[in-house]
Short mmCIF file of C-alpha atoms in Angstrom, two decimals:
data_model
loop_
_atom_site.label_atom_id
_atom_site.label_comp_id
_atom_site.label_asym_id
_atom_site.label_seq_id
_atom_site.Cartn_x
_atom_site.Cartn_y
_atom_site.Cartn_z
CA LEU I 1 25.89 7.04 -8.89
CA LEU I 2 29.39 7.01 -7.56
CA GLY I 3 30.24 3.39 -6.88
CA GLY I 4 31.09 1.14 -9.80
CA TRP I 5 32.17 3.80 -12.26
CA GLU I 6 34.47 2.36 -14.87
CA GLY I 7 37.84 3.94 -15.53
CA ARG I 8 38.51 5.26 -19.04
CA ASP I 9 42.03 5.28 -20.49
CA VAL I 10 43.05 8.67 -21.79
CA GLY I 11 46.55 7.83 -22.83
CA THR I 12 49.61 5.63 -22.31
CA SER I 13 52.97 7.32 -22.18
CA ASN I 14 56.39 7.19 -20.53
CA SER I 15 55.65 10.47 -18.79
CA ILE I 16 52.62 12.59 -18.18
CA GLU I 17 54.15 15.42 -20.21
CA GLU I 18 53.69 13.38 -23.39
CA SER I 19 49.91 13.34 -23.08
CA SER I 20 48.54 15.62 -25.81
CA SER I 21 44.90 16.14 -24.92
CA SER I 22 42.67 16.81 -21.95
CA VAL I 23 39.08 16.01 -21.18
CA LEU I 24 36.60 18.86 -21.16
CA ALA I 25 33.23 18.55 -19.44
CA ALA I 26 30.43 21.08 -19.80
CA ALA I 27 26.74 21.21 -18.96
CA ASP I 28 24.11 21.49 -21.65
CA GLU I 29 20.73 23.19 -21.30
CA ASP I 30 19.16 20.09 -19.70
CA GLY I 31 21.69 19.99 -16.89
CA PHE I 32 23.66 16.96 -18.07
CA LEU I 33 27.37 16.75 -18.85
CA ARG I 34 28.82 16.37 -22.30
CA PHE I 35 32.45 15.46 -22.91
CA GLY I 36 34.91 16.49 -25.57
CA ARG I 37 38.64 17.02 -26.01
CA LEU I 38 40.73 20.14 -26.29
CA PRO I 39 44.38 20.32 -27.35
CA ARG I 40 46.83 20.84 -24.49
CA PRO I 41 50.46 21.94 -24.66
CA PRO I 42 52.62 18.80 -24.46
CA THR I 43 54.81 20.19 -21.68
CA ARG I 44 51.96 21.23 -19.41
CA PRO I 45 51.63 18.82 -16.44
CA LEU I 46 48.23 17.62 -15.33
CA PRO I 47 47.48 19.35 -12.00
CA PRO I 48 46.62 17.04 -9.10
CA LEU I 49 43.05 16.96 -7.81
CA PRO I 50 43.28 16.15 -4.08
CA ARG I 51 39.51 16.20 -3.63
CA PRO I 52 36.38 16.43 -5.80
CA LEU I 53 35.97 19.92 -7.21
CA PRO I 54 33.02 21.50 -9.08
CA LEU I 55 33.80 22.36 -12.67
CA PRO I 56 34.05 26.11 -13.39
CA GLY I 57 30.71 27.65 -14.18
CA MET I 58 28.70 24.59 -13.20
CA LEU I 59 27.06 26.38 -10.28
CA GLU I 60 26.22 29.48 -12.25
CA GLU I 61 22.91 30.43 -13.84
CA GLY I 62 20.64 28.07 -12.02
CA GLY I 63 23.02 25.25 -11.17
CA LYS I 64 22.53 23.24 -14.36
CA GLY I 65 24.69 20.34 -13.31
CA MET I 66 27.15 18.96 -10.80
CA ALA I 67 30.28 16.93 -11.42
CA GLN I 68 33.11 15.36 -9.57
CA MET I 69 36.32 14.42 -11.33
CA VAL I 70 39.08 12.45 -9.71
CA ALA I 71 42.36 11.69 -11.48
CA THR I 72 44.62 8.90 -10.29
CA ASN I 73 47.86 7.28 -11.46
CA ASP I 74 48.02 3.53 -11.80
CA SER I 75 51.56 2.11 -12.06
CA ARG I 76 52.04 -1.58 -12.71
CA GLY I 77 55.21 -3.72 -12.77
CA ALA I 78 58.82 -2.58 -12.73
CA ALA I 79 58.67 -1.05 -16.18
CA SER I 80 58.97 2.72 -16.46
CA THR I 81 55.79 3.04 -18.48
CA SER I 82 52.89 4.35 -16.43
CA ARG I 83 49.29 4.22 -17.50
CA ARG I 84 47.27 7.30 -16.77
CA ARG I 85 43.65 6.57 -16.01
CA LEU I 86 41.01 9.16 -15.51
CA PHE I 87 38.07 8.21 -13.37
CA VAL I 88 35.10 10.46 -13.91
CA ALA I 89 32.25 10.31 -11.45
CA ILE I 90 29.21 12.28 -12.44
CA VAL I 91 26.16 13.30 -10.53
CA ALA I 92 23.88 14.97 -13.07
CA ILE I 93 20.92 16.58 -11.40
CA PRO I 94 18.10 18.24 -13.33
CA THR I 95 17.50 21.88 -12.54
CA ALA I 96 14.32 21.25 -10.57
CA LEU I 97 16.28 19.33 -7.93
CA ALA I 98 19.61 21.16 -7.80
CA PHE I 99 19.02 23.64 -5.00
CA VAL I 100 22.28 25.53 -5.35
CA THR I 101 21.07 29.00 -6.26
CA GLU I 102 18.06 31.20 -5.74
CA CYS I 103 17.16 30.67 -9.39
CA THR I 104 16.83 26.88 -9.09
CA SER I 105 14.95 27.17 -5.81
CA THR I 106 12.46 29.47 -7.48
CA ASN I 107 12.05 27.16 -10.46
CA ASN I 108 11.49 24.16 -8.21
CA ASN I 109 8.92 26.02 -6.14
CA ILE I 110 7.03 26.91 -9.31
CA GLU I 111 7.06 23.24 -10.38
CA LEU I 112 6.01 22.11 -6.90
CA ARG I 113 3.06 24.50 -6.93
CA ALA I 114 2.08 23.55 -10.48
CA THR I 115 1.95 19.80 -9.75
CA SER I 116 0.14 20.04 -6.43
CA ARG I 117 -3.65 19.96 -6.21
CA HIS I 118 -3.55 21.51 -2.76
CA ASP I 119 -2.17 24.83 -1.56
CA ARG I 120 -0.80 23.25 1.61
CA TRP I 121 2.01 21.59 -0.39
CA ALA I 122 2.98 24.79 -2.22
CA GLN I 123 5.73 25.74 0.22
CA GLU I 124 9.27 27.01 -0.10
CA PRO I 125 11.83 24.53 -1.51
CA PHE I 126 14.03 22.55 0.87
CA ASP I 127 17.03 20.22 0.84
CA PHE I 128 15.65 16.97 -0.58
CA SER I 129 18.54 15.01 0.95
CA ALA I 130 17.84 16.15 4.55
CA ARG I 131 15.41 14.41 6.90
CA ALA I 132 14.61 17.69 8.66
CA GLY I 133 13.42 19.16 5.36
CA TRP I 134 11.11 16.22 4.71
CA ASP I 135 9.78 16.26 8.27
CA ASP I 136 8.88 19.91 7.85
CA PHE I 137 7.29 19.17 4.48
CA TYR I 138 5.04 16.45 5.90
CA ARG I 139 4.28 18.53 8.98
CA LYS I 140 2.35 20.86 6.67
CA GLY I 141 -0.16 18.08 6.02
CA LYS I 142 -2.99 18.81 8.41
CA ALA I 143 -6.23 18.30 6.52
CA ASP I 144 -9.67 16.86 6.92
CA SER I 145 -9.68 14.34 4.08
CA VAL I 146 -7.33 11.61 2.85
CA ASP I 147 -7.48 13.07 -0.66
CA SER I 148 -6.02 16.37 0.51
CA LEU I 149 -3.09 14.60 2.20
CA GLU I 150 -1.95 12.78 -0.94
CA PHE I 151 0.85 14.29 -3.00
CA GLU I 152 2.56 12.83 -6.07
CA TRP I 153 6.11 13.23 -7.29
CA HIS I 154 6.47 12.60 -11.04
CA GLY I 155 2.69 12.68 -11.14
CA HIS I 156 2.59 12.60 -14.95
CA ILE I 157 3.34 8.86 -14.71
CA SER I 158 0.16 7.73 -13.01
CA ASN I 159 -0.06 5.17 -10.23
CA GLU I 160 -2.44 3.17 -12.44
CA VAL I 161 0.35 2.87 -15.02
CA LEU I 162 2.72 1.55 -12.35
CA ALA I 163 0.10 -1.00 -11.32
CA THR I 164 -0.14 -2.18 -14.93
CA VAL I 165 3.66 -2.50 -15.18
CA ILE I 166 3.93 -4.78 -12.15
CA LYS I 167 0.72 -6.76 -12.72
CA PRO I 168 2.44 -9.70 -14.52
CA SER I 169 4.88 -10.12 -11.63
CA ILE I 170 2.08 -10.03 -9.06
CA ALA I 171 0.12 -12.63 -11.05
CA GLN I 172 3.14 -14.93 -11.37
CA ALA I 173 3.94 -14.62 -7.67
CA ALA I 174 0.33 -15.48 -6.78
CA SER I 175 0.33 -18.44 -9.15
CA ASN I 176 3.47 -19.89 -7.58
CA ARG I 177 1.98 -19.58 -4.08
CA ARG I 178 -1.38 -21.25 -4.61
CA ASN I 179 -0.74 -23.63 -1.73
CA SER I 180 0.71 -20.96 0.55
CA THR I 181 -0.77 -18.29 2.76
CA ASP I 182 1.92 -15.84 1.65
CA LEU I 183 0.57 -13.01 -0.48
CA PRO I 184 2.37 -11.29 -3.36
CA SER I 185 4.34 -8.50 -1.71
CA ILE I 186 5.21 -4.93 -2.70
CA LEU I 187 7.74 -2.66 -0.97
CA LEU I 188 7.52 1.11 -1.50
CA VAL I 189 10.89 2.66 -0.59
CA GLY I 190 10.70 6.34 0.29
CA CYS I 191 6.93 6.03 0.01
CA GLY I 192 6.14 9.64 0.94
CA ASN I 193 2.47 10.60 1.06
CA SER I 194 1.63 9.25 -2.39
CA ALA I 195 -1.70 7.65 -3.29
CA LEU I 196 0.25 4.68 -4.68
CA PRO I 197 -0.52 2.34 -1.71
CA ARG I 198 -4.25 2.96 -2.13
CA VAL I 199 -4.15 2.41 -5.89
CA LEU I 200 -2.08 -0.78 -5.68
CA HIS I 201 -4.26 -2.22 -2.92
CA GLY I 202 -7.24 -2.56 -5.24
CA ALA I 203 -5.49 -2.95 -8.59
CA PHE I 204 -5.11 -6.72 -8.97
CA GLY I 205 -8.45 -8.30 -8.10
CA ALA I 206 -6.78 -10.31 -5.33
CA PRO I 207 -5.09 -9.46 -2.03
CA VAL I 208 -1.52 -8.18 -1.97
CA GLU I 209 0.71 -7.19 0.92
CA ILE I 210 2.06 -3.63 0.72
CA THR I 211 4.85 -2.25 2.91
CA CYS I 212 5.25 1.54 3.05
CA LEU I 213 8.75 2.58 4.15
CA ASP I 214 10.04 6.08 4.81
CA TYR I 215 12.65 7.50 7.16
CA SER I 216 10.37 10.33 8.26
CA LYS I 217 8.21 9.24 11.21
CA ILE I 218 5.93 12.19 10.55
CA CYS I 219 5.38 10.85 7.03
CA ILE I 220 4.66 7.29 8.17
CA ASP I 221 2.26 8.54 10.85
CA MET I 222 0.44 10.47 8.12
CA VAL I 223 0.34 7.49 5.76
CA ARG I 224 -0.92 5.26 8.57
CA SER I 225 -3.73 7.73 9.22
CA MET I 226 -4.60 7.56 5.52
CA TYR I 227 -4.41 3.80 4.92
CA GLY I 228 -4.24 2.19 8.37
CA THR I 229 -7.63 0.52 7.93
CA TYR I 230 -6.57 -1.24 4.71
CA PRO I 231 -5.84 -4.96 5.25
CA ASN I 232 -2.33 -6.32 4.57
CA MET I 233 -0.76 -2.86 4.77
CA ASN I 234 2.49 -2.40 6.73
CA PHE I 235 4.09 0.88 7.82
CA VAL I 236 7.82 1.04 8.56
CA VAL I 237 9.96 3.92 9.76
CA GLY I 238 13.48 3.22 8.56
CA CYS I 239 16.35 4.13 6.28
CA ALA I 240 16.22 2.80 2.72
CA THR I 241 20.02 2.96 2.47
CA LYS I 242 20.14 0.28 5.21
CA LEU I 243 17.34 -1.75 3.71
CA ARG I 244 18.26 -5.28 4.82
CA LYS I 245 18.75 -4.16 8.42
CA THR I 246 15.55 -2.10 8.41
CA ILE I 247 13.44 -4.96 7.08
CA ASP I 248 14.97 -7.48 9.50
CA GLN I 249 14.18 -5.21 12.45
CA ASN I 250 10.51 -4.91 11.48
CA PHE I 251 9.62 -8.46 10.45
CA ASP I 252 9.93 -11.72 12.36
CA GLU I 253 11.67 -13.54 9.54
CA ALA I 254 13.97 -12.66 6.68
CA ARG I 255 11.74 -11.05 4.10
CA ARG I 256 12.04 -10.63 0.36
CA PHE I 257 9.54 -8.76 -1.79
CA ASP I 258 8.16 -9.60 -5.22
CA VAL I 259 8.11 -5.95 -6.30
CA ILE I 260 10.05 -2.91 -5.09
CA ILE I 261 9.03 0.58 -6.24
CA ASP I 262 11.15 3.72 -5.93
CA LYS I 263 9.25 6.84 -6.95
CA GLY I 264 11.57 9.80 -6.44
CA LEU I 265 13.87 8.44 -3.71
CA LEU I 266 16.88 8.13 -6.02
CA ASP I 267 16.35 11.75 -7.07
CA ALA I 268 16.44 12.84 -3.43
CA LEU I 269 19.70 10.97 -2.77
CA LEU I 270 21.29 12.60 -5.80
CA CYS I 271 20.52 16.01 -4.32
CA ASN I 272 23.35 15.24 -1.92
CA GLU I 273 26.73 13.92 -3.09
CA GLY I 274 25.05 10.69 -4.19
CA PHE I 275 27.32 8.45 -2.12
CA GLU I 276 24.31 6.58 -0.65
CA VAL I 277 23.01 5.38 -4.02
CA ASP I 278 25.16 2.24 -3.92
CA SER I 279 23.81 1.38 -0.47
CA LEU I 280 20.24 1.85 -1.68
CA MET I 281 20.66 -0.33 -4.75
CA ASN I 282 22.57 -3.06 -2.90
CA GLY I 283 19.78 -3.12 -0.34
CA VAL I 284 17.20 -3.48 -3.10
CA ASP I 285 19.17 -6.45 -4.40
CA GLU I 286 19.18 -8.02 -0.92
CA VAL I 287 15.44 -7.77 -0.26
CA LEU I 288 14.05 -8.36 -3.77
CA THR I 289 12.94 -11.93 -4.39
CA THR I 290 15.47 -14.18 -6.12
CA SER I 291 12.68 -15.62 -8.27
CA ASN I 292 12.66 -14.45 -11.88
CA TRP I 293 9.36 -12.60 -11.50
CA GLY I 294 11.01 -10.11 -9.13
CA VAL I 295 10.74 -6.53 -10.45
CA HIS I 296 12.27 -3.24 -9.35
CA VAL I 297 10.48 -0.15 -10.67
CA LEU I 298 12.38 3.16 -10.61
CA VAL I 299 10.64 6.44 -11.41
CA SER I 300 13.23 9.21 -11.57
CA PHE I 301 14.59 12.07 -13.56
CA PRO I 302 16.49 10.86 -16.68
CA LEU I 303 19.64 8.89 -15.90
CA THR I 304 22.90 9.52 -17.69
CA THR I 305 24.53 6.75 -19.72
CA PHE I 306 27.12 6.39 -16.97
CA GLN I 307 24.46 5.98 -14.29
CA GLN I 308 22.61 3.41 -16.37
CA SER I 309 25.81 1.40 -16.88
CA SER I 310 26.51 1.49 -13.15
CA LEU I 311 23.05 0.12 -12.37
CA GLU I 312 23.49 -2.66 -14.92
CA ASP I 313 26.82 -3.70 -13.40
CA MET I 314 25.68 -3.53 -9.78
CA GLN I 315 23.03 -6.24 -9.50
CA ASP I 316 21.66 -9.44 -10.99
CA LEU I 317 18.94 -7.48 -12.75
CA LYS I 318 18.03 -6.83 -16.37
CA TRP I 319 17.24 -3.13 -16.87
CA GLN I 320 15.00 -1.34 -19.33
CA PHE I 321 15.53 2.40 -19.21
CA ASP I 322 13.17 5.16 -20.34
CA VAL I 323 10.26 2.79 -20.86
CA ALA I 324 7.56 4.44 -22.97
CA VAL I 325 4.31 4.61 -21.01
CA GLU I 326 1.15 6.68 -21.10
CA GLY I 327 1.82 10.15 -19.73
CA GLY I 328 5.58 9.74 -19.83
CA GLU I 329 5.89 12.42 -22.49
CA ASN I 330 4.21 15.02 -20.30
CA GLY I 331 6.94 15.47 -17.68
CA ARG I 332 10.63 15.27 -16.97
CA GLY I 333 10.53 11.98 -15.08
CA CYS I 334 11.02 8.61 -16.73
CA LEU I 335 10.12 5.01 -15.95
CA ASN I 336 12.88 2.42 -15.56
CA VAL I 337 12.12 -1.26 -14.93
CA ALA I 338 14.49 -4.03 -13.84
CA ARG I 339 13.58 -7.69 -13.56
CA ARG I 340 15.45 -10.37 -11.65
CA LEU I 341 17.65 -12.53 -13.86
CA SER I 342 17.12 -16.27 -13.95
CA CYS I 343 19.88 -18.54 -12.63
CA GLU I 344 21.10 -19.21 -16.16
CA GLU I 345 21.14 -15.51 -17.01
CA THR I 346 22.98 -14.70 -13.79
CA VAL I 347 25.70 -17.26 -14.53
CA ALA I 348 26.07 -15.98 -18.09
CA LYS I 349 26.35 -12.37 -16.88
CA ARG I 350 29.03 -13.21 -14.33
CA LEU I 351 31.03 -15.24 -16.82
CA GLN I 352 30.84 -12.37 -19.29
CA ALA I 353 32.09 -9.94 -16.63
#
């Protein structure tokens, strides 16, 4: 998550030569960055970083992490004192998604094969941030039955668990629309060929409207062939990083959804530089209902503390990270849930900021 990172003061001095320490970042065995300090000679200047650079060794032995560090000077007033601020932007990607070496590609392929029930999905790894890679992935899906077309990312957190998590929001939305023909609505961003639409369709004992969105037309054509006969099911080809525009182009009126579910899309964006994460999350904010039952469910690899803080600052949502659910201990993915703040909570948050 690159937008919204907070700067961290690392010293105030009359000249950069007086700074006596430097920040050291290194990757641990899980692929995340840990920070510490090392002594630095007082006369050694801090070298400029004209563009983001990978830290030494970060792309070795399986690509255990990725980082971008950008240092900037911030001078204020006519005084000679300058405040040195170091802005650290981190994209920490677990090994299974960091396709930077043959080792990580092999590991990911092993995991892909292990989690798939069908040999057709056990293919060579690809760039998760590229549409061409996804199109090729979905093109493999030529089968006789719906069951053999379905494939789950982060399958250890079951779709039934996700249905249970959002059930209170669906019930509250239905209760507030007793005199309306509008159904409780669910948007699946980056829906893929998951069984989630099928599970959610029959999970609540009452009708719900489900919109499946993916930027791969091949994927949406496949999902339509799987669930096209289900009532109140929509299929949209569009980009989740331009969510408001995509929704407006596919519905007659401005739409907001009671529930938005992201199951693996954020992970895919972080396989690139991660610059599109802000656009995704801002779009979620724009199309999620403003009512306080609105819920955004994010199933992803573990988020760093910095990424969690960025999400909390970005929207009028209250986040719960690493929510303990059945099956969550059996895989590397985690469940994160955000609910829409009430008007009073929104005002309090903005005043506090």
